[in-house]
PDB file of C-alpha atoms in Angstrom:
ATOM      1  CA  UNK A 275       4.397  -4.521 -12.420  1.00 73.00           C
ATOM      2  CA  UNK A 276       2.042  -6.976 -10.726  1.00 89.00           C
ATOM      3  CA  UNK A 277      -0.330  -5.979  -7.907  1.00 97.00           C
ATOM      4  CA  UNK A 278      -2.824  -8.043  -5.948  1.00 96.00           C
ATOM      5  CA  UNK A 279      -6.248  -6.480  -5.399  1.00 97.00           C
ATOM      6  CA  UNK A 280      -7.434  -5.526  -1.937  1.00 96.00           C
ATOM      7  CA  UNK A 281     -11.181  -5.873  -1.640  1.00 94.00           C
ATOM      8  CA  UNK A 282     -12.845  -4.108  -4.564  1.00 96.00           C
ATOM      9  CA  UNK A 283      -9.866  -1.888  -5.315  1.00 97.00           C
ATOM     10  CA  UNK A 284      -6.863  -2.537  -7.566  1.00 98.00           C
ATOM     11  CA  UNK A 285      -3.642  -0.718  -8.469  1.00 98.00           C
ATOM     12  CA  UNK A 286      -2.333  -0.954 -12.031  1.00 97.00           C
ATOM     13  CA  UNK A 287       0.845   0.063 -13.850  1.00 95.00           C
ATOM     14  CA  UNK A 288      -0.587   0.752 -17.302  1.00 93.00           C
ATOM     15  CA  UNK A 289       2.788   1.318 -18.970  1.00 90.00           C
ATOM     16  CA  UNK A 290       4.028  -2.133 -17.948  1.00 91.00           C
ATOM     17  CA  UNK A 291       1.331  -3.825 -20.068  1.00 91.00           C
ATOM     18  CA  UNK A 292       2.760  -2.610 -23.418  1.00 89.00           C
ATOM     19  CA  UNK A 293      -0.679  -2.734 -25.026  1.00 87.00           C
ATOM     20  CA  UNK A 294      -1.243  -1.505 -28.610  1.00 86.00           C
ATOM     21  CA  UNK A 295      -3.342   1.370 -27.247  1.00 89.00           C
ATOM     22  CA  UNK A 296      -2.464   4.898 -26.083  1.00 91.00           C
ATOM     23  CA  UNK A 297      -2.859   5.531 -22.360  1.00 92.00           C
ATOM     24  CA  UNK A 298      -5.868   7.782 -22.911  1.00 93.00           C
ATOM     25  CA  UNK A 299      -7.685   5.015 -24.789  1.00 94.00           C
ATOM     26  CA  UNK A 300      -6.844   2.478 -22.068  1.00 94.00           C
ATOM     27  CA  UNK A 301      -8.300   4.746 -19.389  1.00 95.00           C
ATOM     28  CA  UNK A 302     -11.383   5.397 -21.507  1.00 96.00           C
ATOM     29  CA  UNK A 303     -12.001   1.658 -21.994  1.00 95.00           C
ATOM     30  CA  UNK A 304     -11.597   1.037 -18.277  1.00 96.00           C
ATOM     31  CA  UNK A 305     -14.078   3.808 -17.513  1.00 96.00           C
ATOM     32  CA  UNK A 306     -16.564   2.361 -20.005  1.00 95.00           C
ATOM     33  CA  UNK A 307     -16.185  -1.033 -18.292  1.00 96.00           C
ATOM     34  CA  UNK A 308     -17.108   0.487 -14.924  1.00 97.00           C
ATOM     35  CA  UNK A 309     -13.672   1.047 -13.380  1.00 97.00           C
ATOM     36  CA  UNK A 310     -13.559   4.244 -11.307  1.00 98.00           C
ATOM     37  CA  UNK A 311     -10.226   6.065 -11.020  1.00 97.00           C
ATOM     38  CA  UNK A 312      -9.316   7.100  -7.461  1.00 97.00           C
ATOM     39  CA  UNK A 313      -6.707   9.612  -6.319  1.00 96.00           C
ATOM     40  CA  UNK A 314      -5.173   7.899  -3.280  1.00 96.00           C
ATOM     41  CA  UNK A 315      -1.967   9.173  -1.694  1.00 95.00           C
ATOM     42  CA  UNK A 316      -0.776   6.863   1.097  1.00 96.00           C
ATOM     43  CA  UNK A 317       1.268   9.609   2.758  1.00 95.00           C
ATOM     44  CA  UNK A 318      -1.584  12.116   2.782  1.00 95.00           C
ATOM     45  CA  UNK A 319      -4.098   9.493   3.902  1.00 96.00           C
ATOM     46  CA  UNK A 320      -1.896   8.488   6.841  1.00 96.00           C
ATOM     47  CA  UNK A 321      -1.735  12.087   8.072  1.00 95.00           C
ATOM     48  CA  UNK A 322      -5.536  12.312   8.014  1.00 94.00           C
ATOM     49  CA  UNK A 323      -5.648   9.634  10.737  1.00 94.00           C
ATOM     50  CA  UNK A 324      -3.332  11.404  13.199  1.00 93.00           C
ATOM     51  CA  UNK A 325      -5.089  11.916  16.554  1.00 87.00           C
ATOM     52  CA  UNK A 326      -8.338  10.668  14.993  1.00 89.00           C
ATOM     53  CA  UNK A 327      -7.844   6.907  15.188  1.00 90.00           C
ATOM     54  CA  UNK A 328      -7.226   4.872  18.338  1.00 89.00           C
ATOM     55  CA  UNK A 329      -4.735   2.080  18.949  1.00 91.00           C
ATOM     56  CA  UNK A 330      -5.965  -1.445  19.553  1.00 90.00           C
ATOM     57  CA  UNK A 331      -3.586  -4.408  19.402  1.00 89.00           C
ATOM     58  CA  UNK A 332      -4.966  -7.023  17.049  1.00 90.00           C
ATOM     59  CA  UNK A 333      -7.407  -4.528  15.533  1.00 91.00           C
ATOM     60  CA  UNK A 334      -9.446  -6.151  12.783  1.00 90.00           C
ATOM     61  CA  UNK A 335      -9.485  -4.766   9.273  1.00 86.00           C
ATOM     62  CA  UNK A 336     -13.206  -3.959   9.550  1.00 88.00           C
ATOM     63  CA  UNK A 337     -12.429  -1.567  12.432  1.00 91.00           C
ATOM     64  CA  UNK A 338     -10.451   0.764  10.155  1.00 91.00           C
ATOM     65  CA  UNK A 339     -10.161   3.705  10.207  1.00 92.00           C
ATOM     66  CA  UNK A 340     -11.526   3.914  13.761  1.00 91.00           C
ATOM     67  CA  UNK A 341      -8.920   1.607  15.310  1.00 91.00           C
ATOM     68  CA  UNK A 342      -5.551   0.172  14.280  1.00 93.00           C
ATOM     69  CA  UNK A 343      -2.457  -1.528  15.485  1.00 94.00           C
ATOM     70  CA  UNK A 344       0.741  -0.616  13.645  1.00 95.00           C
ATOM     71  CA  UNK A 345       0.599  -3.280  10.940  1.00 95.00           C
ATOM     72  CA  UNK A 346      -3.157  -3.096  10.337  1.00 96.00           C
ATOM     73  CA  UNK A 347      -2.665   0.650   9.802  1.00 97.00           C
ATOM     74  CA  UNK A 348      -0.058   0.005   7.091  1.00 97.00           C
ATOM     75  CA  UNK A 349      -2.218  -2.701   5.527  1.00 97.00           C
ATOM     76  CA  UNK A 350      -5.300  -0.449   5.458  1.00 97.00           C
ATOM     77  CA  UNK A 351      -3.386   2.428   3.857  1.00 97.00           C
ATOM     78  CA  UNK A 352      -2.196   0.205   1.025  1.00 98.00           C
ATOM     79  CA  UNK A 353      -5.606  -1.436   0.691  1.00 97.00           C
ATOM     80  CA  UNK A 354      -7.023   2.017   0.024  1.00 97.00           C
ATOM     81  CA  UNK A 355      -4.327   2.356  -2.652  1.00 97.00           C
ATOM     82  CA  UNK A 356      -5.527  -0.917  -4.197  1.00 98.00           C
ATOM     83  CA  UNK A 357      -2.485  -2.930  -3.142  1.00 98.00           C
ATOM     84  CA  UNK A 358      -2.649  -6.041  -0.973  1.00 97.00           C
ATOM     85  CA  UNK A 359       0.186  -6.372   1.550  1.00 97.00           C
ATOM     86  CA  UNK A 360       0.536  -8.897   4.407  1.00 96.00           C
ATOM     87  CA  UNK A 361      -1.111  -8.293   7.781  1.00 95.00           C
ATOM     88  CA  UNK A 362       1.912  -8.624  10.112  1.00 93.00           C
ATOM     89  CA  UNK A 363       4.773  -6.131  10.083  1.00 93.00           C
ATOM     90  CA  UNK A 364       7.515  -8.778   9.898  1.00 91.00           C
ATOM     91  CA  UNK A 365       5.818 -10.195   6.785  1.00 94.00           C
ATOM     92  CA  UNK A 366       5.420  -6.682   5.363  1.00 96.00           C
ATOM     93  CA  UNK A 367       9.151  -6.186   5.888  1.00 95.00           C
ATOM     94  CA  UNK A 368       9.906  -9.430   4.032  1.00 94.00           C
ATOM     95  CA  UNK A 369       7.509  -8.672   1.154  1.00 95.00           C
ATOM     96  CA  UNK A 370       8.567  -5.100   0.361  1.00 96.00           C
ATOM     97  CA  UNK A 371      11.385  -3.856  -1.865  1.00 96.00           C
ATOM     98  CA  UNK A 372      14.456  -2.942   0.268  1.00 96.00           C
ATOM     99  CA  UNK A 373      15.252   0.782   0.282  1.00 97.00           C
ATOM    100  CA  UNK A 374      18.557   2.419   1.213  1.00 96.00           C
ATOM    101  CA  UNK A 375      18.299   4.804   4.163  1.00 96.00           C
ATOM    102  CA  UNK A 376      19.204   7.826   2.023  1.00 95.00           C
ATOM    103  CA  UNK A 377      16.639   6.919  -0.662  1.00 96.00           C
ATOM    104  CA  UNK A 378      13.512   6.648   1.497  1.00 97.00           C
ATOM    105  CA  UNK A 379      10.486   8.345  -0.072  1.00 96.00           C
ATOM    106  CA  UNK A 380       6.900   9.220   0.938  1.00 96.00           C
ATOM    107  CA  UNK A 381       4.750   6.099   1.035  1.00 96.00           C
ATOM    108  CA  UNK A 382       7.610   3.786   2.011  1.00 98.00           C
ATOM    109  CA  UNK A 383       7.164   1.738   5.173  1.00 98.00           C
ATOM    110  CA  UNK A 384       9.691   2.194   7.997  1.00 97.00           C
ATOM    111  CA  UNK A 385      10.372  -0.587  10.501  1.00 96.00           C
ATOM    112  CA  UNK A 386      11.689  -0.965  14.044  1.00 95.00           C
ATOM    113  CA  UNK A 387      12.555  -4.020  16.107  1.00 91.00           C
ATOM    114  CA  UNK A 388      10.992  -4.726  19.484  1.00 76.00           C
ATOM    115  CA  UNK A 389      10.162  -7.246  22.165  1.00 60.00           C
ATOM    116  CA  UNK A 390       7.441  -9.284  20.429  1.00 59.00           C
ATOM    117  CA  UNK A 391       8.688 -12.850  19.925  1.00 53.00           C
ATOM    118  CA  UNK A 392       7.195 -14.708  16.930  1.00 54.00           C
ATOM    119  CA  UNK A 393       7.723 -18.460  16.384  1.00 51.00           C
ATOM    120  CA  UNK A 394      11.335 -19.628  16.244  1.00 47.00           C
ATOM    121  CA  UNK A 395      12.706 -19.633  12.709  1.00 51.00           C
ATOM    122  CA  UNK A 396      10.368 -16.903  11.457  1.00 51.00           C
ATOM    123  CA  UNK A 397      12.172 -14.759   8.827  1.00 52.00           C
ATOM    124  CA  UNK A 398      12.843 -11.173   9.970  1.00 54.00           C
ATOM    125  CA  UNK A 399      11.568 -12.115  13.436  1.00 60.00           C
ATOM    126  CA  UNK A 400      13.223  -9.044  14.969  1.00 83.00           C
ATOM    127  CA  UNK A 401      10.794  -6.688  13.175  1.00 92.00           C
ATOM    128  CA  UNK A 402       7.861  -5.674  15.367  1.00 91.00           C
ATOM    129  CA  UNK A 403       6.772  -2.111  14.515  1.00 94.00           C
ATOM    130  CA  UNK A 404       5.944  -0.244  11.310  1.00 96.00           C
ATOM    131  CA  UNK A 405       4.980   3.238  10.172  1.00 97.00           C
ATOM    132  CA  UNK A 406       4.516   5.032   6.853  1.00 98.00           C
ATOM    133  CA  UNK A 407       6.823   7.819   5.670  1.00 98.00           C
ATOM    134  CA  UNK A 408       5.274  11.142   4.632  1.00 96.00           C
ATOM    135  CA  UNK A 409       6.437  13.966   2.381  1.00 89.00           C
ATOM    136  CA  UNK A 410       7.141  16.016   5.504  1.00 87.00           C
ATOM    137  CA  UNK A 411       9.955  13.758   6.684  1.00 92.00           C
ATOM    138  CA  UNK A 412       7.711  12.156   9.277  1.00 96.00           C
ATOM    139  CA  UNK A 413       6.734   8.600  10.140  1.00 97.00           C
ATOM    140  CA  UNK A 414       3.034   8.129  10.880  1.00 97.00           C
ATOM    141  CA  UNK A 415       2.293   5.050  12.955  1.00 96.00           C
ATOM    142  CA  UNK A 416      -0.238   3.532  15.321  1.00 94.00           C
ATOM    143  CA  UNK A 417       1.409   3.542  18.729  1.00 89.00           C
ATOM    144  CA  UNK A 418       0.538   1.468  21.821  1.00 81.00           C
ATOM    145  CA  UNK A 419       0.347   4.723  23.779  1.00 73.00           C
ATOM    146  CA  UNK A 420      -3.430   4.877  24.260  1.00 57.00           C
ATOM    147  CA  UNK A 421      -3.393   8.671  24.508  1.00 70.00           C
ATOM    148  CA  UNK A 422      -1.742   9.082  21.106  1.00 76.00           C
ATOM    149  CA  UNK A 423      -3.382   6.447  18.899  1.00 89.00           C
ATOM    150  CA  UNK A 424      -2.018   7.316  15.447  1.00 94.00           C
ATOM    151  CA  UNK A 425       0.817   9.823  15.781  1.00 93.00           C
ATOM    152  CA  UNK A 426       3.903  11.248  14.023  1.00 94.00           C
ATOM    153  CA  UNK A 427       7.620  10.936  14.701  1.00 94.00           C
ATOM    154  CA  UNK A 428      10.601  12.381  12.883  1.00 96.00           C
ATOM    155  CA  UNK A 429      12.056   9.936  10.342  1.00 97.00           C
ATOM    156  CA  UNK A 430      15.600  11.055  11.161  1.00 96.00           C
ATOM    157  CA  UNK A 431      14.968  10.179  14.802  1.00 96.00           C
ATOM    158  CA  UNK A 432      13.744   6.697  13.810  1.00 96.00           C
ATOM    159  CA  UNK A 433      16.836   6.057  11.688  1.00 95.00           C
ATOM    160  CA  UNK A 434      19.069   6.895  14.660  1.00 94.00           C
ATOM    161  CA  UNK A 435      17.400   4.349  16.929  1.00 93.00           C
ATOM    162  CA  UNK A 436      19.229   1.120  17.740  1.00 92.00           C
ATOM    163  CA  UNK A 437      15.962  -0.622  16.887  1.00 92.00           C
ATOM    164  CA  UNK A 438      15.969   0.749  13.308  1.00 95.00           C
ATOM    165  CA  UNK A 439      15.471  -2.092  10.795  1.00 94.00           C
ATOM    166  CA  UNK A 440      15.153  -0.178   7.533  1.00 96.00           C
ATOM    167  CA  UNK A 441      12.488   0.718   4.983  1.00 97.00           C
ATOM    168  CA  UNK A 442      10.523  -1.159   2.341  1.00 97.00           C
ATOM    169  CA  UNK A 443       8.684  -0.011  -0.798  1.00 97.00           C
ATOM    170  CA  UNK A 444       5.566  -1.426  -2.464  1.00 96.00           C
ATOM    171  CA  UNK A 445       5.261   0.987  -5.408  1.00 95.00           C
ATOM    172  CA  UNK A 446       8.489   1.077  -7.456  1.00 90.00           C
ATOM    173  CA  UNK A 447      10.047   4.510  -7.879  1.00 88.00           C
ATOM    174  CA  UNK A 448       9.208   6.270 -11.124  1.00 87.00           C
ATOM    175  CA  UNK A 449       6.183   4.124 -12.007  1.00 89.00           C
ATOM    176  CA  UNK A 450       2.828   5.793 -12.676  1.00 91.00           C
ATOM    177  CA  UNK A 451       0.641   3.418 -10.678  1.00 96.00           C
ATOM    178  CA  UNK A 452      -3.092   4.172 -10.796  1.00 97.00           C
ATOM    179  CA  UNK A 453      -5.824   3.057  -8.400  1.00 98.00           C
ATOM    180  CA  UNK A 454      -9.289   1.931  -9.505  1.00 98.00           C
ATOM    181  CA  UNK A 455     -12.472   0.744  -7.883  1.00 98.00           C
ATOM    182  CA  UNK A 456     -13.359  -2.608  -9.464  1.00 98.00           C
ATOM    183  CA  UNK A 457     -16.825  -2.878 -11.061  1.00 97.00           C
ATOM    184  CA  UNK A 458     -19.072  -5.393  -9.315  1.00 96.00           C
ATOM    185  CA  UNK A 459     -19.664  -7.481 -12.452  1.00 95.00           C
ATOM    186  CA  UNK A 460     -15.973  -8.336 -12.903  1.00 95.00           C
ATOM    187  CA  UNK A 461     -13.809 -10.802 -10.977  1.00 95.00           C
ATOM    188  CA  UNK A 462     -10.459  -9.077 -10.573  1.00 97.00           C
ATOM    189  CA  UNK A 463      -7.810 -10.615  -8.330  1.00 97.00           C
ATOM    190  CA  UNK A 464      -4.667  -8.987  -9.731  1.00 97.00           C
ATOM    191  CA  UNK A 465      -3.635  -6.148 -12.021  1.00 97.00           C
ATOM    192  CA  UNK A 466      -2.968  -8.788 -14.694  1.00 96.00           C
ATOM    193  CA  UNK A 467      -6.700  -9.554 -14.703  1.00 97.00           C
ATOM    194  CA  UNK A 468      -7.356  -5.920 -15.633  1.00 97.00           C
ATOM    195  CA  UNK A 469      -4.920  -6.252 -18.526  1.00 95.00           C
ATOM    196  CA  UNK A 470      -6.667  -9.414 -19.749  1.00 94.00           C
ATOM    197  CA  UNK A 471     -10.008  -7.632 -19.576  1.00 94.00           C
ATOM    198  CA  UNK A 472      -8.630  -4.859 -21.779  1.00 92.00           C
ATOM    199  CA  UNK A 473      -7.269  -7.379 -24.278  1.00 91.00           C
ATOM    200  CA  UNK A 474     -10.783  -8.788 -24.620  1.00 90.00           C
ATOM    201  CA  UNK A 475     -12.071  -5.346 -25.651  1.00 87.00           C
ATOM    202  CA  UNK A 476      -9.655  -5.043 -28.594  1.00 84.00           C
ATOM    203  CA  UNK A 477     -10.858  -5.957 -32.084  1.00 78.00           C
ATOM    204  CA  UNK A 478      -7.932  -8.055 -33.310  1.00 74.00           C
ATOM    205  CA  UNK A 479      -9.497  -8.616 -36.748  1.00 73.00           C
ATOM    206  CA  UNK A 480      -8.321  -5.231 -38.039  1.00 64.00           C
TER     207      UNK A 480
END
């Protein structure tokens, strides 16, 4: 599984590399190289922002977690997880893995349509709002209601809306995807770069 780094953080699917090393040895070599393992749960992190962050349309990434719009909120959550996703919700909808309504899981992104009109011919142009699903059956999202900021709605209620567009996933089900801080002396753009770094630490002469 391939992930693109976000800032100095990267997500990796160690099992997908099929390296000639046990998982414990892989993690030990990463630690020795300066990678720091982080425990980031997108669902739990989203709930920590409820009624603490304010809504600002067009909020810049550097304003997080003080201020968000709906798509910058989703992008920031996944950046903390070490996964780059697009900035706009219609592009997030296009980039994610489609999920059936009865298979939605915590961490998936849920989408609604709305009145924002992007350029003609834009794929999935009807998509204009996004939130993240939690393990409590809720959708956490940054809402234009200035008094709410980041708030929660019931996922079942969202799925009953005429504006319901569906859900998308960025971490495949059943994969043990880990998040690391990237050491400053390494140039890491994707999870494949982490794999190549590990390959360079193996003594192939034996």
